[in-house]
Coordinates of C-alpha atoms (C1' of nucleotides) in Angstrom, one line a residue:
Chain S
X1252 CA 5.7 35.9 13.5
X1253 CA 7.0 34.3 10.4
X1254 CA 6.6 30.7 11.4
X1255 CA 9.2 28.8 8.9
X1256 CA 7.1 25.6 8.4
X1257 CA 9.3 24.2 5.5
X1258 CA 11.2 23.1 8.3
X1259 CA 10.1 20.2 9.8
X1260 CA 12.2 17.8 11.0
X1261 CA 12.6 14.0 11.2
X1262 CA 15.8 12.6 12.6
X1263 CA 18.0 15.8 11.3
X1264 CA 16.3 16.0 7.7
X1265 CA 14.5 18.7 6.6
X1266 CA 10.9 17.5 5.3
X1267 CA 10.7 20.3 3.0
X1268 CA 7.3 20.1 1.6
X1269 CA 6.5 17.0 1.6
X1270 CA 4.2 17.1 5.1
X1271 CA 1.8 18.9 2.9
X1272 CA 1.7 16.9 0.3
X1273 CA -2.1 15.1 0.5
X1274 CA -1.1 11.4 -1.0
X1275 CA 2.4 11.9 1.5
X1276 CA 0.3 12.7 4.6
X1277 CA -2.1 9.9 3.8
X1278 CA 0.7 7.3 3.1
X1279 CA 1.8 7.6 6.3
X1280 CA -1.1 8.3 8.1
X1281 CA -2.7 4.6 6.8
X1282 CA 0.7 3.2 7.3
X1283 CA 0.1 4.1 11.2
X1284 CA -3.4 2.8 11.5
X1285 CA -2.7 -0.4 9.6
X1286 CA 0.3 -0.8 12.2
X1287 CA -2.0 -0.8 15.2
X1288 CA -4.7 -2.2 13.5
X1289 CA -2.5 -5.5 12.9
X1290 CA -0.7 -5.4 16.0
X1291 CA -4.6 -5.0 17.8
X1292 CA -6.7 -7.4 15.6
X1293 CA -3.4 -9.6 14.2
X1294 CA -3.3 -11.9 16.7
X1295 CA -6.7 -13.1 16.8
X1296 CA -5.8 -14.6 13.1
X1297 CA -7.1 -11.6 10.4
X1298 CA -5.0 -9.3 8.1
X1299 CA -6.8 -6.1 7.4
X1300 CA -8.0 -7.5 3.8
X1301 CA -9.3 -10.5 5.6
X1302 CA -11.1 -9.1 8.0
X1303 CA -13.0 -6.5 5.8
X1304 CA -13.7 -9.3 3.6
X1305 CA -15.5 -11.5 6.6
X1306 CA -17.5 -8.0 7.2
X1307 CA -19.0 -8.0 4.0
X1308 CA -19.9 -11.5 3.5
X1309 CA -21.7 -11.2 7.3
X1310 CA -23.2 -8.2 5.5
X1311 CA -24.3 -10.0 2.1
X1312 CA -24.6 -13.5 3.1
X1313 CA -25.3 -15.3 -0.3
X1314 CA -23.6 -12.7 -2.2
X1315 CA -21.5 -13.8 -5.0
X1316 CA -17.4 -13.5 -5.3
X1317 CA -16.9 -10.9 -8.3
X1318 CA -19.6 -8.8 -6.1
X1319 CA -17.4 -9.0 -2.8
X1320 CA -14.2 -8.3 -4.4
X1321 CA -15.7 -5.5 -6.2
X1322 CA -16.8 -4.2 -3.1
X1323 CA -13.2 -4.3 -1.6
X1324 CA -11.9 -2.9 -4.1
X1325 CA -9.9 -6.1 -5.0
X1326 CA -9.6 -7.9 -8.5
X1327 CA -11.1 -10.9 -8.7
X1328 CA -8.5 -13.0 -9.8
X1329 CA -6.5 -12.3 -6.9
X1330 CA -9.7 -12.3 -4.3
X1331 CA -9.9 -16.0 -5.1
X1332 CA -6.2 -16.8 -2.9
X1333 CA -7.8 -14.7 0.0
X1334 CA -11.3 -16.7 0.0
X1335 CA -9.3 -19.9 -0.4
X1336 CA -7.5 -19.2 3.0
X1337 CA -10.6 -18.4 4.9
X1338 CA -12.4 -21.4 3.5
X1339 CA -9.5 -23.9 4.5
X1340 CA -9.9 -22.8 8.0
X1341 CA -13.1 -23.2 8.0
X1342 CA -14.6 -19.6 8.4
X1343 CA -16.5 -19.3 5.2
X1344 CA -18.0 -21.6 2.6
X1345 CA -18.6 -21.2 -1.5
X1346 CA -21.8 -22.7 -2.8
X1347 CA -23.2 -23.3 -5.9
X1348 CA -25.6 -21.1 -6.4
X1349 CA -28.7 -22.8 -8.1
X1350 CA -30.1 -19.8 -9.9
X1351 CA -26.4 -19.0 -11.8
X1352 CA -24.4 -22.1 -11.9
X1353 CA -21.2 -20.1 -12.4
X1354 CA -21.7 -18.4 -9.8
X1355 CA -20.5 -19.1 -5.5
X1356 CA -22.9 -17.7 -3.1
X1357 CA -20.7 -17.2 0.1
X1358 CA -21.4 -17.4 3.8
X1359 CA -20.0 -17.3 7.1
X1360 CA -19.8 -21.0 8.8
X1361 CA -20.5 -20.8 12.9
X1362 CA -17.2 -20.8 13.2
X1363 CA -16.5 -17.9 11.1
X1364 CA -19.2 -15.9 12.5
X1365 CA -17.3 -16.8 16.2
X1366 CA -14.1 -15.2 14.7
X1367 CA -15.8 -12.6 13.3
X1368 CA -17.1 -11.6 16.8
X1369 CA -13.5 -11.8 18.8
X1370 CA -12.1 -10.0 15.8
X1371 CA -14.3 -7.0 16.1
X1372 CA -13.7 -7.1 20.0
X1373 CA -10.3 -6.1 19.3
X1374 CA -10.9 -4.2 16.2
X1375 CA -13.3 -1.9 18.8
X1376 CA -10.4 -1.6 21.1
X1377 CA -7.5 -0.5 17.7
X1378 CA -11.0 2.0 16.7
X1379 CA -11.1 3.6 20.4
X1380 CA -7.1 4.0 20.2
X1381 CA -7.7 6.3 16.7
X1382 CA -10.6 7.8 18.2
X1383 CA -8.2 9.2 21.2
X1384 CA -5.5 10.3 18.8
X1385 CA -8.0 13.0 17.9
X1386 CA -10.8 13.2 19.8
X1387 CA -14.4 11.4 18.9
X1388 CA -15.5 15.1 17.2
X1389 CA -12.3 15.1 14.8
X1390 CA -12.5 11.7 14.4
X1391 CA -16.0 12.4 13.2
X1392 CA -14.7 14.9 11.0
X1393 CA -11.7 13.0 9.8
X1394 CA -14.1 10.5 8.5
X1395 CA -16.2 12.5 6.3
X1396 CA -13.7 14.4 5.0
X1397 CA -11.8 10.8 3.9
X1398 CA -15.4 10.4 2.2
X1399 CA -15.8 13.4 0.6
X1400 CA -11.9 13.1 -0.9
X1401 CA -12.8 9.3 -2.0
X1402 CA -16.1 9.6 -3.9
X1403 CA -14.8 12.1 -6.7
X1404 CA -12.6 9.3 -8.2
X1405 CA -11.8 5.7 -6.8
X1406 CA -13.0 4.0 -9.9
X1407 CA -11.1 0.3 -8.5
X1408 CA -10.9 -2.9 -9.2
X1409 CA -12.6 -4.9 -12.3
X1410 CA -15.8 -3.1 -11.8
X1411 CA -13.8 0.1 -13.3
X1412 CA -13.7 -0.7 -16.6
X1413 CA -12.0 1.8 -18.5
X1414 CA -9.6 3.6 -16.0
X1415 CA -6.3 3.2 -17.5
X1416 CA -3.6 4.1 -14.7
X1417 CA -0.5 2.8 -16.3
X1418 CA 2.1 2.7 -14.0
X1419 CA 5.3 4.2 -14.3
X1420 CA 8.5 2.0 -13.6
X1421 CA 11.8 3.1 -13.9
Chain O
X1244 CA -35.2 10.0 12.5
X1245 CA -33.0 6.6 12.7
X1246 CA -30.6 7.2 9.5
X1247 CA -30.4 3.7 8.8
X1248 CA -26.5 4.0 7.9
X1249 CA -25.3 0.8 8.0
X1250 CA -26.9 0.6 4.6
X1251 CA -24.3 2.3 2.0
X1252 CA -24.1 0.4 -0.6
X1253 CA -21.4 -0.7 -3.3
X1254 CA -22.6 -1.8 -6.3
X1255 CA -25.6 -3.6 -4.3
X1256 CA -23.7 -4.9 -1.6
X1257 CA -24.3 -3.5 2.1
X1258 CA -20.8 -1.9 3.2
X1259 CA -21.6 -2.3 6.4
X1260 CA -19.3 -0.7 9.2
X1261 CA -16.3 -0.9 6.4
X1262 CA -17.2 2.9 6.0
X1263 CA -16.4 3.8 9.4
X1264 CA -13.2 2.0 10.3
X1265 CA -11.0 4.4 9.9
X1266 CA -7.9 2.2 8.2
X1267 CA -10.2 1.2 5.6
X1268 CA -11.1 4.8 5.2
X1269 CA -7.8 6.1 4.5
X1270 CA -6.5 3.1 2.2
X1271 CA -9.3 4.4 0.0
X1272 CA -8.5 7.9 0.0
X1273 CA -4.8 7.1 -0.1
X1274 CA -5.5 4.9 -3.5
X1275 CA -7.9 7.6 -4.9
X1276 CA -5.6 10.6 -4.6
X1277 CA -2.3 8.3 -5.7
X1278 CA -4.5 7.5 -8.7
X1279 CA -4.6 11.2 -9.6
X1280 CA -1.3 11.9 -8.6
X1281 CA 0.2 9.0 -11.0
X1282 CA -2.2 10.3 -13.6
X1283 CA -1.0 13.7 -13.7
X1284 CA 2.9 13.5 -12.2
X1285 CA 3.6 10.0 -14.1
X1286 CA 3.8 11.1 -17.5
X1287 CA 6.5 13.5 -16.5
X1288 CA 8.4 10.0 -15.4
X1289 CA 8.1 10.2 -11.5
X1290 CA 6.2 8.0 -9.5
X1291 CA 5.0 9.0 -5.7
X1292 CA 8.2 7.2 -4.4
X1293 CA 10.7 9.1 -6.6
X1294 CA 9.5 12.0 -6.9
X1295 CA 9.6 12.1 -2.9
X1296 CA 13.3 10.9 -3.0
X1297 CA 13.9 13.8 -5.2
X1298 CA 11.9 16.6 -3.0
X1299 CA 14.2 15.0 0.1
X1300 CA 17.2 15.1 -1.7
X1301 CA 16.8 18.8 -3.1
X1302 CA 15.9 20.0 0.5
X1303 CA 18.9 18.4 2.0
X1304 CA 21.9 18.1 -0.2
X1305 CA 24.8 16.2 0.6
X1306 CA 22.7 13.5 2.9
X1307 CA 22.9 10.6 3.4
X1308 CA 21.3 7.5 2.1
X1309 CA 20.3 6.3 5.4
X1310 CA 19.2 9.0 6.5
X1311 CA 17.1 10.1 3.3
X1312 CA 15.6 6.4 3.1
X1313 CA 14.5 6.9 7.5
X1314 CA 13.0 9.6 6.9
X1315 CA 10.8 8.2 4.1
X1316 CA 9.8 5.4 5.9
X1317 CA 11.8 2.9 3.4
X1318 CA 14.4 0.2 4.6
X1319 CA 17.6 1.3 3.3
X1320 CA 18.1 -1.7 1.3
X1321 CA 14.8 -0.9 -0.7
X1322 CA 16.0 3.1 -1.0
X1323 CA 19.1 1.0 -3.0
X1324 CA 17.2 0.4 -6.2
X1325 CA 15.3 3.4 -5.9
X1326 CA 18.4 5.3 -6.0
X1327 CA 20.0 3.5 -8.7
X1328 CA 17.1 4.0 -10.9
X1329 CA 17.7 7.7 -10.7
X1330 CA 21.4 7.9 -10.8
X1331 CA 21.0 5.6 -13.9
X1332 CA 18.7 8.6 -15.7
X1333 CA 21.4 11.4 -14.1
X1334 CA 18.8 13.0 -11.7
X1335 CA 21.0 12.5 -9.2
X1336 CA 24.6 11.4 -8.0
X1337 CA 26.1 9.2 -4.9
X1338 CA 29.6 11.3 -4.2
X1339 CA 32.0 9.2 -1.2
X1340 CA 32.0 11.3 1.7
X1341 CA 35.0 12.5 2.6
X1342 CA 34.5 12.5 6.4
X1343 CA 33.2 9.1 6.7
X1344 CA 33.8 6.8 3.3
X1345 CA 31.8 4.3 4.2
X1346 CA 28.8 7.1 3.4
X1347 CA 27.5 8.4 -0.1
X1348 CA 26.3 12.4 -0.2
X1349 CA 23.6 12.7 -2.5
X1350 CA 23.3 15.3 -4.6
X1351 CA 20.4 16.5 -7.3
X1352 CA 22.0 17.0 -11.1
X1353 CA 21.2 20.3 -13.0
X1354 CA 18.6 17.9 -15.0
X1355 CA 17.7 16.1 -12.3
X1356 CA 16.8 20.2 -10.8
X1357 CA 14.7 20.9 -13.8
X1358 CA 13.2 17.5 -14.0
X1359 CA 11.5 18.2 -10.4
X1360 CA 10.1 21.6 -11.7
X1361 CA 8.6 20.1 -14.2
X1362 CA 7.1 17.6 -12.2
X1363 CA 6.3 20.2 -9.1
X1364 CA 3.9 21.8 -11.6
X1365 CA 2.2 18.9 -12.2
X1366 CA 1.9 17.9 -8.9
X1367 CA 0.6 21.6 -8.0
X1368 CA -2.2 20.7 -10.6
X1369 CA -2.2 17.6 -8.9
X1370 CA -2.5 19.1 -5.2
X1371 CA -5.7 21.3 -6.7
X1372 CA -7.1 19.3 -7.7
X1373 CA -7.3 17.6 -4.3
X1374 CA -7.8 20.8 -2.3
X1375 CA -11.1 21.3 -4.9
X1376 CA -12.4 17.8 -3.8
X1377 CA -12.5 19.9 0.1
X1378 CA -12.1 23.0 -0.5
X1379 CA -9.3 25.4 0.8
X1380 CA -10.7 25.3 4.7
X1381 CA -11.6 21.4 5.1
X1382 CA -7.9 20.3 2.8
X1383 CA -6.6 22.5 5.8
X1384 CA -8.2 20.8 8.4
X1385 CA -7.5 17.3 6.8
X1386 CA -3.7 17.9 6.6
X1387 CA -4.1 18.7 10.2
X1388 CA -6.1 15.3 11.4
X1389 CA -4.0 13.7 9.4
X1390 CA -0.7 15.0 11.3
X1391 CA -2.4 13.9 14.4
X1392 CA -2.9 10.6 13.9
X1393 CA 0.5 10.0 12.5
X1394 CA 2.3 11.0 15.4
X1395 CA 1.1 8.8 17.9
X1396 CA 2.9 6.3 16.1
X1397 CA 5.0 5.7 12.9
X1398 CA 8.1 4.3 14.2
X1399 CA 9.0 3.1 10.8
X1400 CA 11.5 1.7 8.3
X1401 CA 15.4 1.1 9.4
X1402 CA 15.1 3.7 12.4
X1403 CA 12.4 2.2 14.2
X1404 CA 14.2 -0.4 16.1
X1405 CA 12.4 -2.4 18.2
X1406 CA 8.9 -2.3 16.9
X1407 CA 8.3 -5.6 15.7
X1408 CA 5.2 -6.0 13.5
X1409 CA 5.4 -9.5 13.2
X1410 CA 2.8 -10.1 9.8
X1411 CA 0.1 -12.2 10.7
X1412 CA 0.0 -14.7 6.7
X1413 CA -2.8 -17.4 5.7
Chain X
dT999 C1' -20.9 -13.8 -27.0
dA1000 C1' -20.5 -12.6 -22.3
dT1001 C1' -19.6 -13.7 -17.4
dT1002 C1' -17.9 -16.5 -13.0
dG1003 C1' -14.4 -18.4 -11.0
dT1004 C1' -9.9 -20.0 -11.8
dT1005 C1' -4.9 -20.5 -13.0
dA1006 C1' -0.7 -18.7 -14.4
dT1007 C1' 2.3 -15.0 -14.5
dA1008 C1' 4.7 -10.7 -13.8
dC1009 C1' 5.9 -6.6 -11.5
dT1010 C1' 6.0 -3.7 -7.4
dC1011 C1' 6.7 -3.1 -2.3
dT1012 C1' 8.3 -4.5 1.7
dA1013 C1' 11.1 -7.3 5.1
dT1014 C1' 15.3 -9.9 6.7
dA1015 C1' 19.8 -11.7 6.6
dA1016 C1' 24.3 -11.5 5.4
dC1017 C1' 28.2 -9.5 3.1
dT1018 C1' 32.1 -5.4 2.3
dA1019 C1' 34.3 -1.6 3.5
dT1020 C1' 34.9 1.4 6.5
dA1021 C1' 34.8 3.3 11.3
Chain U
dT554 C1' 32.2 -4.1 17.6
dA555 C1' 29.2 -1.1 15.0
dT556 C1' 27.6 1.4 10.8
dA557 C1' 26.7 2.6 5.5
dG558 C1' 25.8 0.7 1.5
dT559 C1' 24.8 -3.4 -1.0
dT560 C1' 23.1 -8.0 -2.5
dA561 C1' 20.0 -11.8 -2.4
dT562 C1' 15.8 -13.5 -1.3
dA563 C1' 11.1 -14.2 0.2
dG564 C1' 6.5 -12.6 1.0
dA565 C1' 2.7 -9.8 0.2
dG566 C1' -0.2 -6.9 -3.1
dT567 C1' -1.8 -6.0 -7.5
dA568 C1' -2.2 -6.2 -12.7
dT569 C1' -3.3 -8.9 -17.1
dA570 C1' -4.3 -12.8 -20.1
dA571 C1' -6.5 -16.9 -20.9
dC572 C1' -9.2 -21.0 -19.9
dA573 C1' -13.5 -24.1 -18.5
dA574 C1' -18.1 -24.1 -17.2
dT575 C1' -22.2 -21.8 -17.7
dA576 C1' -25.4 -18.2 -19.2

DNA sequence: TATTGTTATACTCTATAACTATA
DNA sequence: TATAGTTATAGAGTATAACAATA
């Protein structure tokens, strides 16, 4: 029964070990969602980063930019292009906040909050598609595992501070 | 008992039901476990993308470049640079097929041979380090979910054909 | 001095079209 | 006519530095 599982397959290449690698198996598994997810949600007008960002300023109305993009795990400076795009169509709004004049407190106009609704319509329907690709009890499962292998590290975005990562080109 | 658990929290802000979708999910654990593999396999001089090149390569010398780049999930005109970079440093080498000259076998060097043991050890560090976040069991389990939820889909990079994808921008 | 939002910039990834040389 | 490798190019995503306004 010696099952030779360095042998997987994809088009007539041998995968060697690379299935098991953690970061490999990941890769493509996000690559997959994030395809359904945009071909589910896409259409109704949100990328993946815009549509997480409309969550959490629903869930922090008021809540300041650097907080937000924090949150997402974005930097700042580059947080600013994606707000400017939702605020040009009229989905959110930056206002001066009075206690911290540096400072945008951002909310969801009506219309936003209406996108925000369809969006999650179909974002339910791309969830229910994952869901069945496992089963809603190793879905379950998948989840807090993804948890559990996140909260060791993930120290992202300008909220990091010291976390180096220099990246290796060439 | 009502766990109220739309309440996690991110430096103050309400995550809301980021937590749960499960594309958002796996781009964080993707990010956090690239993070420690570029920590610990970068300084050897691989990133993620290479050093998968060269695991393909070793398990199936004498391949070709298409086929090396489908079965990563990379356009072959992106594998191009990739490819160069490597020949460039003499881990690897583009021979003209004999059968069908219009094709390039690729082959690993002798240095390009030790230069993937040295960085196999460090991703076996690497890979540890990972399975200690889960432990042995759970890692199993997660390579498992993982595998299931990529094969529904994934009909990616130059051998994918039809699947269109169209990117939804602003 | 430090922080918020911003601009500018650069580098990586990815996607498409078009070319060449072979088939 | 189709395929393998290549080039060129454009778009996202992400990283850093620096600036004005404000604290």
């Amino acid at each position: 029964m010696v099952r030779r599982d360095a042998q997987r397959r994809d088009g007539g290449v041998d995968l060697g070990p690379l299935p098991r690698l953690t970061g490999y198996a990941l890769r493509r598994a996000q690559l997959s969602v994030f395809a359904d997810f945009i071909r589910t949600v896409g259409p109704v007008g949100l990328t993946p980063a815009q549509y997480s960002a409309l969550l959490l300023i629903e869930a922090n109305p008021g809540c300041t930019q650097s907080a937000i993009a924090t949150a997402l795990g974005v930097k700042k400076a580059n947080f600013v292009g994606l707000l400017d795009a939702l605020d040009r169509r009229g989905l959110t709004r930056r206002i001066r906040s009075a206690a911290d004049r540096r400072s945008h407190a951002l909310t969801l106009t009506a219309k936003g909050e209406d996108l925000l609704r369809t969006a999650s319509a179909a974002q339910q329907r791309h969830e229910r598609r994952m869901m069945a690709r496992l089963g809603a009890r190793e879905h379950n499962c998948l989840l807090a595992l993804l948890a559990k292998l996140t909260k060791a590290d993930t120290p992202r975005a300008d909220g990091g501070a010291v976390r180096r990562t220099r990246s290796v080109s060439g």
